[in-house]
Amino acid sequence: MTSTTDTGSGGGSGRPDGRVRGALSGGADHPGYKWIALTNTTLGMLLATINSSIVLISLPAIFNGIHLNPLEPGNVSYLLWMLMGYMLVTAVLVVTLGRLGDMYGRVRIYNAGFALFTVTSVVLSLDPFDGGGGALWLIGWRVLQAVGGAMLMANSAAILTDVFPAKQRGTALGINIVAGIAGSFIGLVLGGLLAEWNWRSIFWVNVPIGLLGTVWAYRSLRENRVRVRARIDWWGNLTFAIGLTVLLAGITYGIQPYGGHTMGWTNPWVLAGLIGGVAILALFCLVESRVAEPMFPLRLFRISAFASGNAASLLGSIARGGLQFMLIIWLQGIWLPLHGYNYEQTPLWAGIYLLPLTIGFLAAGPLAGALSDRFGARIFAAGGLLVMAASFAGLLLIPSDFNYWVFAVLVFLNGLGGGLFAAPNTAMIMSSVPARLRGAASGMRATFQNAGMVLSIGVFFSLMVAGLAGSLPGTLESGLTAQGVPESTAHSIAGLPPVGTLFAAFLGYNPIEQLLGPELLGTLPESSAHTLVGREFFPNLISVPFHHGLTVVFWLAIAMAVVGAIASLLTTKAPAAEPPTDLPRRPEAD
């Protein structure tokens, strides 16, 4: 393996105009350059992660806009891929794109990601189709948008690790990572606000920010390190992409009903995806252990801080993703309608009522990063996950129709715990690896984090559906018959897969009117019909079964947070200073 010094994009350092331009734009040798790099990469991370959740809260408006009923059985796949496609692609590609950043320049890949993200945002807002065609347009271009997002995610932390000294690295990464994770919370509020106006605006909002960030990145960011020349690990890239895609797709379809079962875990295609995905990933590990220049350097897992930090990140991400989905269902499907909000308004107000979660995260994140520079990362990472676990326990103790201020304090604590964990954990991971592999390490870290979000949907939706399957049918049947619905009809509706009810709550829909139909409602007494389609009947009906499922979900989240805290504490302390690892090395030394 050979290496060459990269003198920067744009003007070379050997030309006077390059030096002048570097000083004016904050070139890599300029004292203020690191702060320019921090500001731009933070904007990029914020943009990429906002778009992982902005669609989540806007799905009802999007489906109404393209005239597609998301609750019809044939349209569930559109809903899932609209929800999961972006996260799946970012989870699959961040390692590859981080490794390409090591080889061809982190700034170069990052800049291209900003440009691609902006262009696809324009195309998404111009969706010309209705129905299934409109959904496929959005899914396909969201996948391409996710490629741009993955370019930003994979290289931002590595760019910052290159330009900030160890004593400031926790602070810089703290701001960057907090912006990234907070983006997933901010997207909920922003999506709710924009969807009230026009569903296309959730894509328009990216365009001015993306144009500003793209032009700024190309003008100001510079390569400032030794760039490694290496061969692309084609077999590693191929087996990783196929294996992880097949596995996560299998989990996605596992939560859909199949063959009379409430979920699809007995579906031969789902089983083939799960087993085949694991087998291909095992083959990937074998490939990576044999090639001289792997995309996924498995030897990094011999570093205690790297291995335990990524394990904690995966567990924390699953728990955080599960919380996000469950809180949306809780607010949109139960609490907000019970408190007088129309179903059409619930996406907006769910985002607003979740603001304490975002505030807690933003308050703790940068502070934890700065303090971890002085006192070490382990105690903050572990303490943050334990605070998250305590907040999950508190949420278990409150009723479905809770006092909002108690709820607000608990979700604030959850955000606070997540903020305490995120920056120190990232600094611990990134400071533990050789500088020449920071792009790959950043991509690997992002893969665990993004895969955790995808896994959280499969894990927590499955647990919730299993919890609902035991108590919802009886509750639904007795509630319908009490309002005069014929027993045969009530029994038939109660036998429908509970995942439909769960999606209805998740999307802020009242499915009772659709399930009964106008003809049957017309035969009922006016007071009964009014009650059935009113704001309170459906939330009261599902609140007890939902809380049963919620208990299982949050206990698992508590367990994951505690295990992640233990993993953070067990890591060995990182060295105070880094060895000079940027020097050229022979292939056998790797």
Coordinates of C-alpha atoms in Angstrom, one line a residue:
M1 CA 0.0 0.0 0.0
T2 CA 1.4 3.4 -0.9
S3 CA 0.3 6.9 0.1
T4 CA 0.4 10.3 -1.2
T5 CA -0.1 13.7 0.4
D6 CA -3.3 15.5 -0.7
T7 CA -2.7 19.2 -1.0
G8 CA -6.3 20.1 -1.1
S9 CA -9.2 20.6 -3.4
G10 CA -9.2 23.6 -5.6
G11 CA -5.9 25.6 -5.4
G12 CA -2.7 23.8 -4.7
S13 CA -0.5 24.8 -1.8
G14 CA 2.4 25.4 -4.2
R15 CA 0.6 28.3 -5.9
P16 CA 0.2 31.8 -4.5
D17 CA -3.4 32.0 -5.6
G18 CA -4.1 28.8 -3.7
R19 CA -2.5 30.2 -0.5
V20 CA -4.5 33.4 -0.8
R21 CA -7.7 31.6 -1.4
G22 CA -7.0 29.2 1.5
A23 CA -6.5 32.1 3.9
L24 CA -9.7 33.8 2.7
S25 CA -11.9 30.7 2.9
G26 CA -10.4 29.2 6.0
G27 CA -8.1 26.7 4.3
A28 CA -6.8 23.6 6.1
D29 CA -3.8 25.5 7.5
H30 CA -5.8 28.5 8.6
P31 CA -6.3 28.8 12.4
G32 CA -10.1 29.2 12.0
Y33 CA -10.5 26.4 9.6
K34 CA -11.5 23.8 12.1
W35 CA -14.5 25.9 13.1
I36 CA -15.6 26.3 9.5
A37 CA -15.3 22.5 9.1
L38 CA -17.4 22.0 12.3
T39 CA -20.1 24.4 11.1
N40 CA -20.5 23.0 7.7
T41 CA -20.4 19.3 8.7
T42 CA -22.9 20.0 11.4
L43 CA -25.2 21.6 8.9
G44 CA -24.7 18.5 6.7
M45 CA -25.5 16.1 9.5
L46 CA -28.5 18.0 10.5
L47 CA -29.9 18.0 7.0
A48 CA -29.3 14.3 6.5
T49 CA -30.9 13.2 9.8
I50 CA -33.8 15.6 9.7
N51 CA -34.9 13.7 6.6
S52 CA -34.8 10.4 8.3
S53 CA -37.8 11.5 10.4
I54 CA -39.5 14.4 8.6
V55 CA -41.3 11.9 6.3
L56 CA -42.2 9.8 9.4
I57 CA -44.5 12.5 10.8
S58 CA -45.7 13.6 7.4
L59 CA -46.9 10.3 6.1
P60 CA -50.6 11.0 6.4
A61 CA -50.2 14.3 4.4
I62 CA -48.1 12.5 1.8
F63 CA -50.5 9.7 1.3
N64 CA -53.4 12.2 1.1
G65 CA -51.4 14.2 -1.4
I66 CA -50.8 11.3 -3.8
H67 CA -54.4 10.0 -3.1
L68 CA -53.3 6.7 -1.7
N69 CA -55.0 5.0 1.3
P70 CA -52.1 3.7 3.5
L71 CA -54.5 1.4 5.5
E72 CA -55.5 -0.8 2.6
P73 CA -53.6 -4.1 2.8
G74 CA -51.9 -3.7 -0.6
N75 CA -50.5 -0.3 0.3
V76 CA -48.7 -1.4 3.6
S77 CA -45.6 -2.1 1.7
Y78 CA -45.5 1.4 0.2
L79 CA -45.9 2.8 3.8
L80 CA -43.0 0.6 5.1
W81 CA -40.6 1.4 2.3
M82 CA -41.4 5.1 2.5
L83 CA -40.6 4.8 6.2
M84 CA -37.6 2.4 6.0
G85 CA -36.0 2.9 2.7
Y86 CA -33.9 6.0 3.7
M87 CA -32.7 4.4 6.9
L88 CA -31.9 1.1 5.3
V89 CA -29.8 2.7 2.5
T90 CA -27.8 4.9 4.9
A91 CA -27.2 1.9 7.1
V92 CA -25.9 -0.2 4.2
L93 CA -23.7 2.4 2.5
V94 CA -22.0 4.5 5.2
V95 CA -19.1 2.0 5.7
T96 CA -18.4 1.8 1.9
L97 CA -18.5 5.6 1.6
G98 CA -16.4 6.1 4.7
R99 CA -13.7 3.8 3.2
L100 CA -13.9 5.6 -0.1
G101 CA -13.3 8.8 1.8
D102 CA -10.1 7.3 3.2
M103 CA -9.0 6.5 -0.3
Y104 CA -10.2 9.4 -2.5
G105 CA -10.6 12.2 0.0
R106 CA -13.2 12.6 2.7
V107 CA -14.0 16.2 1.7
R108 CA -14.5 15.1 -1.9
I109 CA -17.0 12.4 -1.0
Y110 CA -18.7 14.7 1.6
N111 CA -19.1 17.5 -1.0
A112 CA -20.6 15.2 -3.6
G113 CA -23.1 14.0 -1.0
F114 CA -24.3 17.5 -0.3
A115 CA -24.8 18.1 -4.0
L116 CA -26.6 14.8 -4.6
F117 CA -28.9 15.4 -1.5
T118 CA -29.9 18.8 -2.8
V119 CA -30.7 17.6 -6.4
T120 CA -32.8 14.7 -5.2
S121 CA -34.8 17.0 -2.9
V122 CA -35.8 19.0 -5.9
V123 CA -36.9 15.9 -7.8
L124 CA -38.8 14.5 -4.8
S125 CA -40.9 17.7 -4.6
L126 CA -41.9 17.4 -8.2
D127 CA -43.6 13.9 -7.9
P128 CA -45.9 14.0 -11.0
F129 CA -47.9 10.8 -10.2
D130 CA -50.8 9.7 -8.0
G131 CA -51.5 6.4 -6.3
G132 CA -48.9 3.6 -6.4
G133 CA -46.9 5.4 -9.1
G134 CA -46.5 8.4 -6.9
A135 CA -45.4 6.2 -4.0
L136 CA -42.8 4.4 -6.1
W137 CA -41.5 7.8 -7.3
L138 CA -41.0 8.9 -3.8
I139 CA -39.5 5.6 -2.6
G140 CA -37.0 5.5 -5.5
W141 CA -35.8 9.0 -5.2
R142 CA -35.6 8.8 -1.4
V143 CA -33.3 5.8 -1.9
L144 CA -31.0 8.0 -4.1
Q145 CA -31.3 10.9 -1.6
A146 CA -30.2 8.4 1.1
V147 CA -27.0 7.8 -0.9
G148 CA -26.2 11.5 -0.5
G149 CA -27.2 11.4 3.1
A150 CA -24.8 8.5 3.7
M151 CA -22.0 10.4 2.1
L152 CA -22.5 13.2 4.6
M153 CA -22.9 10.9 7.6
A154 CA -19.9 8.7 6.7
N155 CA -17.3 11.5 6.4
S156 CA -18.3 14.3 8.7
A157 CA -17.0 12.8 11.9
A158 CA -13.8 11.8 10.2
I159 CA -13.2 15.3 8.8
L160 CA -13.6 16.7 12.3
T161 CA -11.4 14.1 13.9
D162 CA -8.7 15.1 11.4
V163 CA -8.8 18.8 12.1
F164 CA -9.4 19.0 15.9
P165 CA -6.8 18.1 18.5
A166 CA -7.6 15.4 21.0
K167 CA -8.3 18.0 23.8
Q168 CA -11.1 19.6 21.7
R169 CA -12.3 16.6 19.8
G170 CA -15.0 15.6 22.3
T171 CA -16.5 19.1 22.1
A172 CA -16.4 19.2 18.2
L173 CA -17.8 15.7 17.8
G174 CA -20.4 16.4 20.5
I175 CA -21.8 19.4 18.6
N176 CA -21.8 17.4 15.3
I177 CA -23.2 14.2 16.6
V178 CA -25.8 16.0 18.8
A179 CA -26.9 17.9 15.7
G180 CA -27.2 14.6 13.8
I181 CA -29.3 12.8 16.4
A182 CA -31.3 15.9 17.3
G183 CA -32.1 16.2 13.6
S184 CA -34.2 13.0 13.9
F185 CA -36.2 14.8 16.7
I186 CA -36.4 18.2 14.9
G187 CA -37.7 16.4 11.8
L188 CA -40.8 15.4 13.7
V189 CA -41.7 19.0 14.6
L190 CA -40.7 20.4 11.2
G191 CA -42.5 17.7 9.3
G192 CA -45.7 18.3 11.3
L193 CA -45.5 22.1 10.7
L194 CA -44.8 21.8 6.9
A195 CA -47.3 19.0 6.3
E196 CA -50.1 21.2 7.6
W197 CA -49.3 23.6 4.7
N198 CA -48.3 21.4 1.7
W199 CA -46.8 17.9 1.7
R200 CA -44.3 18.8 -1.0
S201 CA -42.8 21.5 1.3
I202 CA -41.1 18.8 3.4
F203 CA -38.8 18.3 0.4
W204 CA -38.7 22.0 -0.7
V205 CA -37.2 23.0 2.7
N206 CA -34.1 21.0 1.9
V207 CA -33.3 23.0 -1.3
P208 CA -32.1 26.4 0.0
I209 CA -30.3 24.8 2.9
G210 CA -28.7 22.2 0.5
L211 CA -27.6 24.8 -2.0
L212 CA -26.0 27.0 0.7
G213 CA -24.3 24.0 2.2
T214 CA -23.1 22.6 -1.1
V215 CA -21.6 25.9 -2.3
W216 CA -20.0 26.6 1.1
A217 CA -18.6 23.1 1.3
Y218 CA -17.0 23.2 -2.2
R219 CA -15.5 26.7 -1.5
S220 CA -14.3 26.2 2.1
L221 CA -13.5 22.6 2.9
R222 CA -10.0 21.2 2.1
E223 CA -8.3 17.9 2.4
N224 CA -5.6 18.2 5.0
R225 CA -4.1 14.7 5.6
V226 CA -2.2 11.9 4.0
R227 CA -4.7 10.2 1.6
V228 CA -4.3 6.4 1.3
R229 CA -4.2 4.9 -2.1
A230 CA -5.7 1.4 -2.1
R231 CA -7.8 -1.0 -4.1
I232 CA -11.5 -1.1 -3.7
D233 CA -12.7 -4.2 -1.8
W234 CA -15.4 -5.1 -4.3
W235 CA -16.3 -8.5 -2.8
G236 CA -16.5 -7.0 0.7
N237 CA -18.7 -4.1 -0.6
L238 CA -21.0 -6.5 -2.5
T239 CA -21.5 -9.1 0.3
F240 CA -22.0 -6.4 3.0
A241 CA -24.6 -4.5 0.9
I242 CA -26.5 -7.6 -0.1
G243 CA -26.4 -9.2 3.3
L244 CA -27.4 -6.2 5.3
T245 CA -30.1 -5.2 2.8
V246 CA -31.6 -8.7 2.7
L247 CA -31.6 -9.0 6.5
L248 CA -33.1 -5.6 7.2
A249 CA -35.7 -6.2 4.4
G250 CA -36.6 -9.5 6.0
I251 CA -37.2 -7.7 9.4
T252 CA -39.3 -5.1 7.6
Y253 CA -41.6 -7.6 6.1
G254 CA -41.7 -9.7 9.2
I255 CA -44.1 -7.2 10.9
Q256 CA -46.7 -7.6 8.1
P257 CA -49.5 -10.3 8.5
Y258 CA -49.0 -13.6 6.6
G259 CA -51.1 -16.7 6.2
G260 CA -53.6 -15.9 8.9
H261 CA -50.9 -15.0 11.4
T262 CA -50.7 -11.5 13.0
M263 CA -47.1 -11.2 11.7
G264 CA -45.0 -12.6 8.9
W265 CA -42.2 -14.4 10.7
T266 CA -43.4 -17.7 9.3
N267 CA -43.4 -16.3 5.7
P268 CA -40.8 -18.4 3.7
W269 CA -39.5 -15.2 2.0
V270 CA -39.0 -13.5 5.4
L271 CA -37.2 -16.6 6.8
A272 CA -35.1 -16.7 3.6
G273 CA -34.2 -13.1 4.1
L274 CA -33.3 -13.5 7.8
I275 CA -31.3 -16.7 7.3
G276 CA -29.8 -15.7 4.0
G277 CA -28.8 -12.2 5.3
V278 CA -27.0 -13.6 8.3
A279 CA -25.2 -16.2 6.0
I280 CA -24.1 -13.5 3.6
L281 CA -22.9 -11.3 6.4
A282 CA -20.9 -14.3 7.8
L283 CA -19.4 -14.7 4.3
F284 CA -18.6 -11.0 4.4
C285 CA -16.7 -11.4 7.6
L286 CA -14.7 -14.2 6.0
V287 CA -13.9 -12.1 3.0
E288 CA -12.8 -9.2 5.2
S289 CA -10.5 -11.4 7.2
R290 CA -8.7 -12.5 4.0
V291 CA -8.3 -9.4 1.8
A292 CA -5.3 -7.1 2.3
E293 CA -7.3 -3.9 2.1
P294 CA -10.7 -4.5 3.6
M295 CA -13.6 -2.0 3.5
F296 CA -14.6 -3.0 7.0
P297 CA -11.3 -3.5 8.9
L298 CA -12.4 -6.2 11.4
R299 CA -9.1 -5.7 13.3
L300 CA -10.5 -2.5 14.7
F301 CA -12.8 -4.6 17.0
R302 CA -9.6 -5.7 18.8
I303 CA -9.6 -2.1 20.2
S304 CA -11.6 -2.2 23.3
A305 CA -13.0 1.3 23.1
F306 CA -14.0 0.8 19.4
A307 CA -15.8 -2.5 20.0
S308 CA -17.6 -1.6 23.2
G309 CA -18.4 1.9 22.0
N310 CA -20.1 0.5 18.9
A311 CA -22.0 -2.2 20.9
A312 CA -23.3 0.6 23.2
S313 CA -24.2 2.7 20.2
L314 CA -26.2 -0.1 18.6
L315 CA -28.2 -0.8 21.7
G316 CA -28.8 2.8 22.5
S317 CA -30.0 3.4 18.9
I318 CA -32.4 0.6 19.0
A319 CA -33.8 1.8 22.4
R320 CA -34.0 5.4 21.1
G321 CA -35.7 4.4 17.9
G322 CA -38.3 2.3 19.7
L323 CA -39.0 5.2 22.0
Q324 CA -39.6 7.6 19.0
F325 CA -42.1 5.3 17.3
M326 CA -44.0 4.3 20.5
L327 CA -44.3 8.0 21.6
I328 CA -45.7 8.9 18.2
I329 CA -48.3 6.1 18.4
W330 CA -49.1 7.1 22.0
L331 CA -49.6 10.7 21.2
Q332 CA -51.3 10.5 17.8
G333 CA -53.5 7.5 18.4
I334 CA -54.5 8.0 22.1
W335 CA -53.5 11.0 24.1
L336 CA -54.2 13.9 21.6
P337 CA -57.6 12.7 20.5
L338 CA -58.6 12.2 24.1
H339 CA -57.6 15.8 24.7
G340 CA -59.8 17.3 22.0
Y341 CA -57.4 17.3 19.0
N342 CA -58.8 16.3 15.6
Y343 CA -57.0 13.4 13.9
E344 CA -55.9 15.7 11.1
Q345 CA -54.0 17.8 13.6
T346 CA -52.3 15.1 15.6
P347 CA -49.0 14.9 13.5
L348 CA -48.3 18.6 14.1
W349 CA -49.1 18.5 17.8
A350 CA -47.3 15.2 18.4
G351 CA -44.1 17.0 17.2
I352 CA -44.8 20.0 19.4
Y353 CA -45.5 17.9 22.5
L354 CA -42.2 16.0 21.9
L355 CA -40.1 19.2 22.0
P356 CA -38.9 18.4 25.6
L357 CA -37.1 15.4 24.2
T358 CA -35.2 17.5 21.7
I359 CA -34.5 20.2 24.3
G360 CA -33.0 17.7 26.7
F361 CA -30.8 16.2 24.0
L362 CA -29.6 19.6 22.8
A363 CA -28.9 20.8 26.3
A364 CA -26.8 17.8 27.3
G365 CA -25.0 16.9 24.1
P366 CA -22.4 19.7 23.6
L367 CA -21.9 20.0 27.4
A368 CA -21.1 16.3 27.7
G369 CA -18.7 16.5 24.8
A370 CA -16.8 19.3 26.4
L371 CA -16.7 17.7 29.8
S372 CA -15.6 14.3 28.4
D373 CA -12.5 16.1 27.0
R374 CA -11.5 16.9 30.6
F375 CA -12.8 14.0 32.6
G376 CA -13.0 11.1 30.1
A377 CA -15.8 9.7 28.0
R378 CA -16.7 6.4 29.7
I379 CA -18.5 7.8 32.7
F380 CA -20.6 10.2 30.6
A381 CA -21.5 7.5 28.0
A382 CA -22.5 5.0 30.7
G383 CA -24.3 7.6 32.8
G384 CA -26.3 8.8 29.8
L385 CA -27.6 5.4 29.1
L386 CA -28.6 4.8 32.7
V387 CA -30.5 8.1 32.7
M388 CA -32.3 6.9 29.6
A389 CA -33.2 3.6 31.3
A390 CA -34.6 5.5 34.3
S391 CA -36.8 7.6 32.0
F392 CA -38.1 4.4 30.4
A393 CA -39.0 3.1 33.8
G394 CA -40.8 6.3 34.6
L395 CA -42.8 6.1 31.4
L396 CA -43.9 2.6 32.4
L397 CA -45.5 4.0 35.6
I398 CA -47.7 6.7 34.0
P399 CA -51.2 5.8 32.6
S400 CA -52.1 6.0 28.9
D401 CA -54.1 9.3 29.6
F402 CA -51.2 10.9 31.5
N403 CA -50.6 14.3 33.0
Y404 CA -48.6 16.1 30.3
W405 CA -46.1 17.8 32.6
V406 CA -45.1 14.4 34.1
F407 CA -44.7 13.1 30.6
A408 CA -42.7 16.1 29.5
V409 CA -40.2 15.7 32.4
L410 CA -39.7 12.0 31.6
V411 CA -39.1 12.6 27.8
F412 CA -36.8 15.5 28.7
L413 CA -34.8 13.1 30.9
N414 CA -34.6 10.6 28.1
G415 CA -33.3 13.3 25.7
L416 CA -30.9 14.4 28.4
G417 CA -29.6 10.9 28.8
G418 CA -29.2 10.5 25.0
G419 CA -27.3 13.8 24.9
L420 CA -24.9 12.7 27.7
F421 CA -24.2 9.4 25.8
A422 CA -23.9 10.5 22.2
A423 CA -20.9 12.8 22.0
P424 CA -18.6 11.0 24.6
N425 CA -19.4 7.6 22.9
T426 CA -18.5 9.0 19.5
A427 CA -15.3 10.6 20.7
M428 CA -14.3 7.4 22.4
I429 CA -14.8 5.4 19.2
M430 CA -13.1 7.9 16.8
S431 CA -10.1 8.7 19.1
S432 CA -9.3 5.0 19.5
V433 CA -8.6 4.2 15.8
P434 CA -5.6 5.0 13.6
A435 CA -6.0 8.3 11.7
R436 CA -5.7 6.6 8.3
L437 CA -8.8 4.5 9.1
R438 CA -11.0 7.2 10.5
G439 CA -13.2 7.3 7.4
A440 CA -13.9 3.6 7.7
A441 CA -14.4 3.8 11.4
S442 CA -16.8 6.7 11.1
G443 CA -18.8 4.7 8.5
M444 CA -18.8 1.7 10.8
R445 CA -20.0 3.8 13.7
A446 CA -22.8 5.3 11.6
T447 CA -23.8 1.8 10.3
F448 CA -24.4 0.5 13.8
Q449 CA -26.3 3.6 14.7
N450 CA -28.5 3.6 11.5
A451 CA -29.0 -0.2 11.6
G452 CA -30.2 0.2 15.1
M453 CA -32.9 2.6 14.0
V454 CA -34.1 0.1 11.3
L455 CA -33.9 -2.8 13.8
S456 CA -36.0 -0.8 16.3
I457 CA -38.9 -0.7 13.9
G458 CA -38.9 -4.5 13.4
V459 CA -38.2 -5.3 17.1
F460 CA -40.5 -2.9 18.8
F461 CA -43.4 -3.1 16.3
S462 CA -43.2 -6.9 16.6
L463 CA -43.3 -6.7 20.4
M464 CA -46.2 -4.2 20.3
V465 CA -48.2 -6.3 17.8
A466 CA -47.6 -9.4 19.9
G467 CA -48.9 -7.4 23.0
L468 CA -51.9 -6.2 21.1
A469 CA -52.8 -9.6 19.7
G470 CA -53.5 -10.9 23.1
S471 CA -56.0 -8.3 24.3
L472 CA -57.1 -6.1 21.4
P473 CA -59.5 -8.5 19.7
G474 CA -61.6 -9.1 22.8
T475 CA -61.6 -5.3 23.6
L476 CA -62.5 -4.4 20.1
E477 CA -65.3 -6.9 19.8
S478 CA -66.9 -5.9 23.1
G479 CA -66.6 -2.2 22.4
L480 CA -68.2 -2.5 19.0
T481 CA -71.1 -4.7 20.2
A482 CA -71.8 -2.3 23.0
Q483 CA -72.5 0.4 20.4
G484 CA -75.0 -1.8 18.5
V485 CA -72.7 -3.3 15.9
P486 CA -73.9 -6.8 14.9
E487 CA -71.9 -9.6 16.6
S488 CA -70.8 -11.2 13.4
T489 CA -69.5 -7.9 12.0
A490 CA -67.8 -7.1 15.4
H491 CA -66.2 -10.6 15.5
S492 CA -64.9 -10.2 11.9
I493 CA -63.4 -6.8 12.5
A494 CA -61.8 -8.0 15.8
G495 CA -60.2 -10.9 13.9
L496 CA -58.3 -8.5 11.6
P497 CA -54.5 -8.3 12.1
P498 CA -53.6 -5.8 14.9
V499 CA -50.8 -4.3 12.8
G500 CA -53.6 -2.4 10.9
T501 CA -54.8 -0.8 14.1
L502 CA -51.2 -0.1 15.1
F503 CA -50.5 1.7 11.8
A504 CA -53.7 3.6 12.2
A505 CA -52.6 5.0 15.5
F506 CA -49.1 5.6 14.2
L507 CA -50.5 7.7 11.3
G508 CA -53.1 9.5 13.3
Y509 CA -56.1 7.8 11.6
N510 CA -59.4 6.7 13.1
P511 CA -60.0 3.4 11.3
I512 CA -63.4 2.7 12.8
E513 CA -65.3 4.6 10.1
Q514 CA -63.4 2.7 7.3
L515 CA -63.8 -0.7 9.0
L516 CA -67.5 -0.3 9.4
G517 CA -68.4 1.5 6.2
P518 CA -71.1 4.1 5.6
E519 CA -73.8 1.5 5.0
L520 CA -73.5 -0.2 8.4
L521 CA -73.0 3.1 10.1
G522 CA -76.3 4.3 8.5
T523 CA -78.2 1.4 10.1
L524 CA -77.1 2.3 13.7
P525 CA -78.7 4.8 16.0
E526 CA -77.3 8.3 15.4
S527 CA -75.8 8.5 18.8
S528 CA -74.0 5.2 18.4
A529 CA -72.7 6.1 15.0
H530 CA -71.5 9.5 16.3
T531 CA -69.7 7.8 19.2
L532 CA -68.0 5.2 17.0
V533 CA -66.5 7.8 14.6
G534 CA -65.8 10.4 17.3
R535 CA -62.4 11.4 18.8
E536 CA -62.6 9.3 22.0
F537 CA -64.0 5.9 21.1
F538 CA -60.9 4.5 19.2
P539 CA -58.3 5.9 21.7
N540 CA -60.3 4.5 24.7
L541 CA -60.6 1.2 22.9
I542 CA -56.9 0.7 22.3
S543 CA -55.4 2.4 25.3
V544 CA -55.4 -0.6 27.6
P545 CA -54.1 -3.1 25.0
F546 CA -51.5 -0.5 23.9
H547 CA -50.2 -0.1 27.4
H548 CA -49.8 -3.9 27.7
G549 CA -47.6 -3.9 24.6
L550 CA -45.8 -0.8 25.8
T551 CA -44.8 -2.5 29.0
V552 CA -43.0 -5.2 27.0
V553 CA -41.4 -2.7 24.7
F554 CA -40.0 -0.4 27.4
W555 CA -38.7 -3.2 29.6
L556 CA -36.6 -4.4 26.6
A557 CA -35.5 -0.8 26.1
I558 CA -34.4 -0.6 29.8
A559 CA -32.4 -3.8 29.4
M560 CA -30.7 -2.5 26.2
A561 CA -29.8 0.8 27.9
V562 CA -28.4 -1.0 31.0
V563 CA -26.3 -3.5 28.9
G564 CA -25.0 -0.6 26.8
A565 CA -24.0 1.3 29.9
I566 CA -22.1 -1.8 31.2
A567 CA -20.3 -2.0 27.8
S568 CA -19.3 1.6 28.0
L569 CA -17.8 1.1 31.5
L570 CA -15.9 -2.0 30.5
T571 CA -13.9 -0.3 27.8
T572 CA -10.2 0.3 28.6
K573 CA -9.2 4.0 29.0
A574 CA -8.0 5.5 25.7
P575 CA -4.4 6.8 25.6
A576 CA -3.9 10.5 26.4
A577 CA -2.1 11.1 23.2
E578 CA -2.3 9.5 19.8
P579 CA 0.7 7.8 18.1
P580 CA 1.7 9.2 14.7
T581 CA -0.4 6.7 12.6
D582 CA -0.6 8.7 9.4
L583 CA 2.8 7.4 8.2
P584 CA 2.9 5.2 5.1
R585 CA 2.7 1.5 6.0
R586 CA 3.4 -1.8 4.2
P587 CA 0.3 -3.9 3.4
E588 CA 1.4 -6.6 5.8
A589 CA 1.5 -4.0 8.6
D590 CA -2.3 -3.6 8.4

